[in-house]
Short mmCIF file of C-alpha atoms and ligand atoms in Angstrom, two decimals:
data_model
loop_
_atom_site.label_atom_id
_atom_site.label_comp_id
_atom_site.label_asym_id
_atom_site.label_seq_id
_atom_site.Cartn_x
_atom_site.Cartn_y
_atom_site.Cartn_z
CA MET A 29 -19.56 3.75 -2.13
CA ALA A 30 -18.94 7.27 -2.31
CA ILE A 31 -17.87 8.82 1.31
CA PRO A 32 -20.72 11.34 2.08
CA GLY A 33 -19.32 15.11 2.24
CA VAL A 34 -15.75 15.08 0.55
CA PRO A 35 -15.92 17.20 -2.25
CA LEU A 36 -15.31 16.36 -6.44
CA PHE A 37 -11.85 15.56 -6.55
CA PRO A 38 -11.18 14.62 -3.07
CA VAL A 39 -7.50 15.06 -2.52
CA THR A 40 -5.89 12.27 -0.41
CA VAL A 41 -3.17 10.52 0.16
CA VAL A 42 -1.67 6.14 -0.41
CA GLY A 43 -1.13 5.62 2.94
CA SER A 44 2.78 6.54 3.96
CA TRP A 45 4.02 9.32 5.41
CA PRO A 46 8.30 9.47 5.97
CA ARG A 47 8.81 8.97 9.95
CA PRO A 48 11.24 11.49 12.07
CA PRO A 49 13.89 10.69 13.59
CA TYR A 50 12.74 10.29 16.85
CA LEU A 51 10.79 8.00 15.31
CA LEU A 52 12.56 5.60 13.54
CA ARG A 53 14.82 5.47 16.54
CA ALA A 54 12.41 4.78 18.67
CA LEU A 55 10.59 1.88 16.22
CA ARG A 56 14.01 0.22 16.58
CA GLN A 57 14.24 0.29 20.08
CA HIS A 58 11.09 -0.85 20.60
CA GLN A 59 11.18 -3.83 18.16
CA SER A 60 15.17 -4.36 20.07
CA GLY A 61 12.64 -4.89 23.45
CA GLN A 62 14.38 -1.84 24.90
CA LEU A 63 11.32 0.45 24.73
CA SER A 64 7.74 -0.43 26.17
CA ALA A 65 5.41 -0.58 23.38
CA LYS A 66 3.35 2.43 25.53
CA GLU A 67 6.53 4.17 25.54
CA PHE A 68 6.70 3.37 21.66
CA ASN A 69 3.43 4.49 21.17
CA VAL A 70 3.74 8.52 22.83
CA GLN A 71 6.02 8.83 20.15
CA ALA A 72 4.22 7.82 17.77
CA ASP A 73 1.17 9.78 18.77
CA LYS A 74 3.21 13.01 18.15
CA ALA A 75 4.49 12.05 14.92
CA VAL A 76 0.48 10.80 13.67
CA LEU A 77 -0.37 14.15 15.00
CA GLU A 78 2.20 16.01 13.15
CA CYS A 79 1.57 13.93 9.77
CA LEU A 80 -1.81 15.29 10.09
CA LYS A 81 -1.14 18.79 10.35
CA TYR A 82 1.09 18.13 6.87
CA GLN A 83 -2.09 16.85 5.10
CA ASP A 84 -4.53 19.76 6.70
CA ASP A 85 -2.88 22.08 5.68
CA ALA A 86 -1.70 20.80 2.71
CA GLY A 87 -5.29 20.45 1.53
CA VAL A 88 -5.76 16.61 2.12
CA ASP A 89 -9.80 15.38 2.22
CA ILE A 90 -9.78 12.40 3.20
CA VAL A 91 -6.05 11.91 5.59
CA SER A 92 -4.06 8.47 6.93
CA ASP A 93 -2.42 8.56 9.95
CA GLY A 94 0.60 8.19 7.75
CA GLU A 95 1.59 4.54 9.02
CA GLN A 96 3.48 6.44 11.45
CA ARG A 97 3.31 3.07 13.90
CA ARG A 98 4.43 0.56 11.42
CA ASP A 99 7.78 -0.64 9.83
CA ASN A 100 6.73 -0.73 6.59
CA PHE A 101 2.94 -1.61 4.92
CA TYR A 102 2.82 -5.55 5.95
CA SER A 103 5.54 -6.56 8.74
CA PHE A 104 3.45 -4.97 11.04
CA VAL A 105 0.57 -7.40 11.62
CA VAL A 106 3.47 -9.22 13.16
CA GLU A 107 2.55 -7.31 15.89
CA LYS A 108 -1.49 -8.37 15.77
CA LEU A 109 -1.09 -11.83 15.25
CA ASP A 110 -0.02 -14.91 16.99
CA GLY A 111 2.03 -17.36 14.71
CA ALA A 112 4.43 -14.73 12.47
CA LYS A 113 7.43 -13.69 13.43
CA LEU A 114 9.56 -11.37 12.05
CA MET A 115 12.77 -12.33 9.94
CA SER A 116 15.31 -10.95 8.83
CA LEU A 117 16.24 -10.92 5.12
CA ALA A 118 19.57 -12.96 6.14
CA GLU A 119 17.38 -15.34 8.68
CA LEU A 120 15.89 -16.08 5.27
CA MET A 121 18.66 -16.51 3.58
CA ASN A 122 19.46 -20.28 5.71
CA HIS A 123 15.49 -21.49 3.76
CA VAL A 124 16.25 -20.12 0.33
CA GLU A 125 17.79 -23.13 -1.57
CA ASP A 126 19.98 -20.94 -4.20
CA LYS A 127 21.69 -18.30 -2.18
CA ALA A 128 23.81 -16.72 -4.50
CA ALA A 129 20.00 -15.71 -7.05
CA PHE A 130 18.87 -14.70 -3.83
CA ASP A 131 21.76 -12.84 -3.14
CA GLN A 132 22.11 -11.66 -7.17
CA ILE A 133 18.66 -10.19 -6.91
CA LEU A 134 18.37 -8.07 -3.78
CA ARG A 135 21.55 -6.49 -5.31
CA SER A 136 20.59 -5.26 -8.08
CA GLN A 137 16.93 -4.22 -6.94
CA ASP A 138 18.65 -2.05 -4.66
CA ALA A 139 17.01 -3.59 -1.21
CA PRO A 140 18.76 -2.93 1.71
CA ALA A 141 18.60 -6.09 2.71
CA PHE A 142 20.35 -5.10 6.48
CA ALA A 143 17.04 -3.54 7.18
CA ILE A 144 14.73 -5.50 5.51
CA HIS A 145 12.22 -7.49 7.80
CA ASN A 146 9.81 -10.15 6.40
CA THR A 147 6.42 -11.18 8.41
CA THR A 148 6.93 -14.85 8.54
CA VAL A 149 4.53 -17.17 9.24
CA VAL A 150 5.73 -19.90 11.88
CA GLY A 151 2.82 -21.30 13.79
CA LYS A 152 -0.99 -20.81 13.39
CA VAL A 153 -2.25 -17.65 12.37
CA LYS A 154 -4.46 -16.36 15.18
CA ARG A 155 -5.52 -12.25 15.32
CA ARG A 156 -4.74 -11.53 18.69
CA GLN A 157 -6.14 -8.19 18.16
CA SER A 158 -7.29 -5.50 15.03
CA LEU A 159 -4.68 -4.82 12.71
CA ALA A 160 -5.37 -1.22 12.21
CA LEU A 161 -8.19 -0.11 14.97
CA ASP A 162 -6.08 1.45 17.21
CA GLU A 163 -4.18 3.62 14.65
CA TYR A 164 -7.62 4.92 13.49
CA GLN A 165 -9.20 5.82 16.63
CA PHE A 166 -6.17 7.77 17.55
CA LEU A 167 -6.87 9.72 14.53
CA ARG A 168 -10.38 9.95 14.72
CA LYS A 169 -9.18 11.41 18.40
CA HIS A 170 -8.37 14.39 16.34
CA THR A 171 -9.79 15.09 13.19
CA ASP A 172 -12.94 15.15 11.37
CA LYS A 173 -12.36 14.37 8.01
CA PRO A 174 -13.08 11.04 6.61
CA ILE A 175 -10.16 8.02 7.37
CA LYS A 176 -8.62 5.75 5.12
CA VAL A 177 -6.33 3.10 6.54
CA ALA A 178 -4.60 0.74 4.38
CA LEU A 179 -4.42 -3.08 4.87
CA PRO A 180 -1.98 -5.15 2.80
CA GLY A 181 -4.42 -7.60 0.99
CA PRO A 182 -4.94 -10.83 0.78
CA TYR A 183 -2.78 -12.05 -2.31
CA LEU A 184 0.20 -10.08 -0.49
CA LEU A 185 0.06 -11.64 2.65
CA THR A 186 0.32 -15.46 1.81
CA ARG A 187 2.59 -14.25 -0.93
CA SER A 188 5.54 -12.59 1.97
CA MET A 189 4.38 -14.74 4.66
CA TRP A 190 4.02 -18.12 3.66
CA VAL A 191 8.34 -19.25 3.11
CA LYS A 192 8.87 -22.57 2.29
CA GLY A 193 10.61 -25.22 4.87
CA VAL A 194 9.32 -22.24 7.71
CA SER A 195 5.41 -22.07 7.33
CA ASP A 196 4.61 -25.78 5.74
CA ALA A 197 4.53 -27.44 8.91
CA ALA A 198 1.35 -25.15 10.12
CA TYR A 199 -0.01 -24.54 6.79
CA PRO A 200 0.80 -27.40 3.86
CA THR A 201 -0.01 -24.87 1.31
CA MET A 202 -0.22 -21.43 0.14
CA GLU A 203 -3.59 -21.82 -0.34
CA SER A 204 -4.28 -23.00 3.19
CA LEU A 205 -2.48 -20.02 4.91
CA ALA A 206 -4.53 -17.66 2.69
CA THR A 207 -7.76 -19.40 3.65
CA GLU A 208 -7.22 -17.99 7.23
CA LEU A 209 -5.94 -14.63 6.04
CA VAL A 210 -8.67 -13.97 3.95
CA GLN A 211 -10.89 -14.48 7.67
CA ILE A 212 -8.21 -12.02 9.71
CA LEU A 213 -8.94 -9.24 6.57
CA ARG A 214 -12.60 -9.52 6.66
CA GLN A 215 -12.84 -9.55 9.86
CA GLU A 216 -11.15 -6.96 10.12
CA LEU A 217 -12.60 -5.18 7.50
CA ILE A 218 -16.18 -5.06 9.11
CA GLU A 219 -14.45 -3.85 12.61
CA LEU A 220 -12.82 -0.78 10.50
CA ARG A 221 -16.39 -0.20 8.90
CA ASP A 222 -18.38 -1.00 12.36
CA ALA A 223 -15.99 1.98 13.86
CA GLY A 224 -16.57 4.51 11.23
CA VAL A 225 -13.42 4.35 8.41
CA ALA A 226 -14.59 5.79 5.47
CA PHE A 227 -12.57 4.32 3.18
CA VAL A 228 -10.66 0.69 3.03
CA GLN A 229 -7.84 0.69 0.61
CA PHE A 230 -5.43 -3.10 0.08
CA ASP A 231 -2.32 -2.60 -0.72
CA GLU A 232 -0.92 -5.13 -3.31
CA PRO A 233 2.04 -3.74 -5.36
CA VAL A 234 3.16 -8.03 -5.53
CA LEU A 235 0.31 -7.92 -8.82
CA THR A 236 2.65 -6.08 -11.04
CA ASP A 237 6.01 -8.31 -10.21
CA VAL A 238 3.24 -10.99 -11.43
CA MET A 239 2.50 -9.66 -14.07
CA PHE A 240 5.67 -8.59 -15.35
CA ARG A 241 8.55 -11.07 -14.19
CA PRO A 242 6.88 -14.39 -13.90
CA ASP A 243 9.94 -16.13 -14.82
CA VAL A 244 11.49 -15.10 -12.01
CA LYS A 245 10.62 -17.55 -8.70
CA GLU A 246 12.43 -16.31 -6.10
CA ARG A 247 11.02 -12.69 -4.61
CA THR A 248 12.31 -9.92 -2.90
CA PHE A 249 10.52 -7.63 0.28
CA MET A 250 8.46 -5.01 -2.28
CA CYS A 251 7.23 -7.55 -3.81
CA ALA A 252 6.87 -8.93 -0.02
CA SER A 253 6.58 -12.13 -1.81
CA MET A 254 9.30 -14.85 -0.15
CA ALA A 255 7.27 -17.97 -1.68
CA ALA A 256 7.14 -19.03 -5.70
CA SER A 257 4.39 -18.06 -7.76
CA SER A 258 3.23 -20.40 -10.11
CA GLY A 259 4.96 -18.86 -12.83
CA ASN A 260 1.38 -18.56 -14.40
CA PRO A 261 0.55 -13.88 -14.09
CA GLN A 262 -3.09 -15.56 -15.13
CA GLN A 263 -3.38 -17.75 -12.77
CA GLU A 264 -1.41 -15.78 -10.18
CA MET A 265 -4.02 -12.58 -11.27
CA VAL A 266 -7.12 -14.83 -10.97
CA TRP A 267 -6.42 -16.18 -7.41
CA ALA A 268 -5.78 -12.68 -6.42
CA VAL A 269 -9.31 -11.80 -7.21
CA GLN A 270 -10.25 -14.72 -5.81
CA LEU A 271 -9.14 -13.74 -2.41
CA MET A 272 -9.52 -9.88 -2.45
CA ASN A 273 -13.84 -10.68 -3.48
CA ALA A 274 -13.69 -13.37 -0.46
CA VAL A 275 -12.67 -10.44 1.94
CA THR A 276 -15.30 -7.83 0.17
CA ARG A 277 -17.68 -9.81 -0.64
CA GLY A 278 -21.24 -9.13 1.04
CA VAL A 279 -19.35 -5.58 3.42
CA ASP A 280 -21.18 -2.92 2.48
CA GLY A 281 -21.60 0.93 4.23
CA ILE A 282 -17.40 1.23 3.04
CA GLN A 283 -15.42 2.85 1.06
CA THR A 284 -13.21 0.34 -0.20
CA GLY A 285 -10.28 -0.01 -2.71
CA VAL A 286 -6.39 -2.04 -4.37
CA HIS A 287 -3.63 0.10 -4.55
CA VAL A 288 -1.26 -1.74 -7.26
CA CYS A 289 1.74 0.23 -7.89
CA ARG A 290 5.60 -1.02 -9.68
CA GLY A 291 7.71 -0.50 -6.33
CA ASN A 292 8.34 1.86 -4.13
CA TRP A 293 11.15 0.86 -2.31
CA SER A 294 14.26 2.72 -4.48
CA ARG A 295 14.91 6.25 -6.65
CA LYS A 296 16.87 4.70 -8.86
CA GLU A 297 13.78 4.16 -11.16
CA GLU A 298 15.86 1.50 -12.72
CA ALA A 299 15.31 -0.71 -10.38
CA LEU A 300 11.71 -0.72 -10.47
CA LEU A 301 9.65 -2.01 -12.20
CA SER A 302 8.55 -0.86 -15.87
CA GLY A 303 4.56 -1.48 -17.79
CA SER A 304 1.84 -1.18 -18.22
CA TYR A 305 -1.33 -2.28 -16.28
CA GLU A 306 -2.90 -3.26 -19.47
CA PRO A 307 -2.85 -6.24 -18.94
CA MET A 308 -4.08 -6.52 -15.77
CA VAL A 309 -7.09 -3.89 -16.06
CA MET A 310 -9.58 -6.75 -16.78
CA TYR A 311 -8.70 -8.96 -13.89
CA LEU A 312 -8.47 -5.32 -11.32
CA LEU A 313 -12.21 -4.35 -12.77
CA THR A 314 -13.23 -8.00 -11.64
CA MET A 315 -11.83 -6.73 -7.75
CA ASN A 316 -14.92 -6.12 -5.88
CA VAL A 317 -13.85 -2.45 -4.37
CA ASP A 318 -14.89 0.90 -5.36
CA GLN A 319 -11.72 2.08 -6.14
CA LEU A 320 -8.52 1.56 -8.41
CA VAL A 321 -5.82 3.44 -6.43
CA LEU A 322 -2.95 3.26 -9.28
CA GLU A 323 0.38 5.34 -10.07
CA TYR A 324 -0.10 7.17 -13.39
CA ALA A 325 2.91 10.18 -12.44
CA THR A 326 5.76 7.81 -13.01
CA LEU A 327 6.38 7.33 -17.26
CA ARG A 328 6.64 3.35 -16.40
CA ALA A 329 3.65 2.92 -16.14
CA GLY A 330 2.07 3.49 -19.55
CA GLU A 331 -0.75 5.23 -20.49
CA MET A 332 -4.01 5.52 -18.69
CA ALA A 333 -5.90 4.27 -22.57
CA ALA A 334 -5.11 1.19 -21.06
CA PHE A 335 -8.67 1.69 -19.90
CA GLY A 336 -9.81 2.53 -23.42
CA ARG A 337 -12.02 -1.05 -23.49
CA PHE A 338 -13.28 -0.76 -19.92
CA PRO A 339 -14.08 3.16 -19.63
CA ARG A 340 -16.27 4.38 -16.13
CA ILE A 341 -16.42 1.19 -14.29
CA ARG A 342 -14.46 2.19 -11.21
CA GLU A 343 -13.46 4.86 -9.68
CA MET A 344 -9.94 6.20 -10.02
CA GLY A 345 -7.27 6.83 -7.08
CA LEU A 346 -5.40 8.51 -9.96
CA GLY A 347 -1.35 8.86 -8.80
CA VAL A 348 -0.72 12.65 -9.82
CA VAL A 349 2.30 13.44 -8.50
CA ASN A 350 6.01 11.05 -7.70
CA PRO A 351 6.77 10.61 -4.68
CA ARG A 352 10.74 9.17 -5.03
CA SER A 353 11.35 12.70 -7.27
CA ASP A 354 13.02 15.95 -5.84
CA ASP A 355 10.76 17.76 -8.07
CA VAL A 356 7.87 19.51 -6.83
CA GLU A 357 4.36 19.03 -9.88
CA ARG A 358 3.44 21.81 -11.55
CA PRO A 359 -0.22 21.86 -10.34
CA GLU A 360 -0.83 22.00 -14.41
CA THR A 361 0.65 19.37 -14.84
CA VAL A 362 -1.47 17.45 -12.26
CA VAL A 363 -4.81 19.23 -14.17
CA ALA A 364 -3.74 18.04 -17.59
CA LYS A 365 -3.23 14.38 -16.23
CA VAL A 366 -6.59 14.89 -14.79
CA LYS A 367 -7.84 15.42 -18.32
CA GLU A 368 -6.98 12.84 -20.01
CA ALA A 369 -8.30 10.16 -17.24
CA LEU A 370 -11.72 11.93 -17.91
CA LYS A 371 -11.60 10.55 -21.27
CA TYR A 372 -11.87 7.53 -19.36
CA PHE A 373 -13.75 8.58 -15.78
CA HIS A 374 -16.43 10.31 -14.97
CA PRO A 375 -15.73 13.46 -12.71
CA ASP A 376 -16.79 12.06 -9.98
CA GLN A 377 -14.90 9.01 -10.17
CA ILE A 378 -11.92 10.07 -9.68
CA TYR A 379 -9.48 11.18 -6.72
CA LEU A 380 -6.55 12.43 -6.70
CA ASN A 381 -3.55 10.59 -4.70
CA PRO A 382 0.53 10.50 -4.95
CA ASP A 383 1.32 7.26 -7.30
CA CYS A 384 2.36 6.04 -3.90
CA GLY A 385 3.35 6.12 0.05
CA PHE A 386 6.27 8.39 1.28
CA GLY A 387 7.82 6.29 3.12
CA THR A 388 7.18 2.80 2.50
CA PHE A 389 9.50 1.66 4.12
CA ALA A 390 10.44 2.86 7.59
CA GLU A 391 14.51 2.93 6.83
CA ARG A 392 14.00 4.28 3.53
CA PRO A 393 11.27 7.92 2.84
CA MET A 394 11.43 8.68 -0.50
CA ASN A 395 11.52 12.00 0.02
CA PRO A 396 11.33 14.12 3.24
CA ALA A 397 8.14 15.50 4.95
CA ASP A 398 8.72 18.97 3.80
CA VAL A 399 8.91 18.05 -0.07
CA ALA A 400 5.86 15.23 0.49
CA PHE A 401 3.79 18.34 1.32
CA HIS A 402 4.45 20.76 -1.75
CA LYS A 403 3.52 17.14 -3.56
CA LEU A 404 0.31 17.39 -1.61
CA GLN A 405 0.13 20.70 -2.24
CA THR A 406 -0.22 20.72 -5.79
CA ILE A 407 -2.39 18.53 -5.89
CA ALA A 408 -4.94 20.37 -3.51
CA THR A 409 -4.04 23.71 -5.59
CA ALA A 410 -5.41 21.42 -8.86
CA ALA A 411 -8.09 19.77 -7.29
CA LYS A 412 -9.66 23.50 -6.71
CA GLN A 413 -8.91 24.46 -10.75
CA LEU A 414 -10.97 21.45 -11.29
CA ARG A 415 -13.80 21.91 -9.24
CA LYS A 416 -14.44 25.16 -10.25
CA ALA A 417 -13.62 23.24 -14.78
CA TYR A 418 -16.61 20.63 -13.33
CA ALA A 419 -18.63 21.69 -10.88
ZN1 ZN B 525 2.42 1.53 -3.94
#
């Protein structure tokens, strides 16, 4: 459904924002038990308001809380669920059969193993509290704008949380865990809608990993997929679609989207995946969501002609700036990108956003806040020009 009150070519974000140093410090202290949740939230509240101000000043129409309370885009669920635990990659290493190969993958992908923790299922998973309602409620008190909340998608959560040798005592198969997680995400979606969230975006970046590297058996963190896939990309995509549709089926009255990118943990372009969305488009379009939030600023994403055979079926959350580069794009570049998208989408189907968040992992922001701010400003300037041209 369309979000009431937003202009044509709404400007929005993908979710995360770089954490200020005081927040990062507080996060680590909180994780090691030196800081209570209440004390941590005082710092996080402050950071969320700073992040909101950046978005307001830049001209963002649909705002997020910058995921300031989260360690990364998926592991935060550990605080909200029973039966899940943060395990460092070093700890998980003990459960990986081919340790040398695992280590090699981490190094070749520029992954800071020491910094990354994986949310791992260690028992029966139960929702202790809502995953993101607290984030939303705080932001709601401080803005009248529509709010977007990002949640990890059901496929990503299943693949990341199920670790053989650790999770199989509670859930013998990944599929059995998936059934549980789908119910949790569905309940979450309904609660967020009832609370007034305008837009829920499910993050499924792992799908590019599935599609572009079917031969890799042990996977890593962006990927957020500790468990091996079947090695059959088509089968995995069909499963990902089924899980998403089980989450969203029949839930109306809220804008939904799926975000798929090629990784956002390194500024080394060669460490990230490359490839067109082309082989994924037919699957993404059968997901029961309103919008595909895709990266198109990076050349690694290929051509928008991937939608040539299936135009105007879904809305497009068009990635128009690269969160990982120093250079701030020019509004003309963004306008040109949108003109290209208009070959495949109606004007009112196009939302404008960066390719991904600016701070997917708390430890590894892709840009400082001032650069991120200027990039959002560029998008807003381009949106104004486009509104004049296409009103
Ligand atoms: Zn992303």
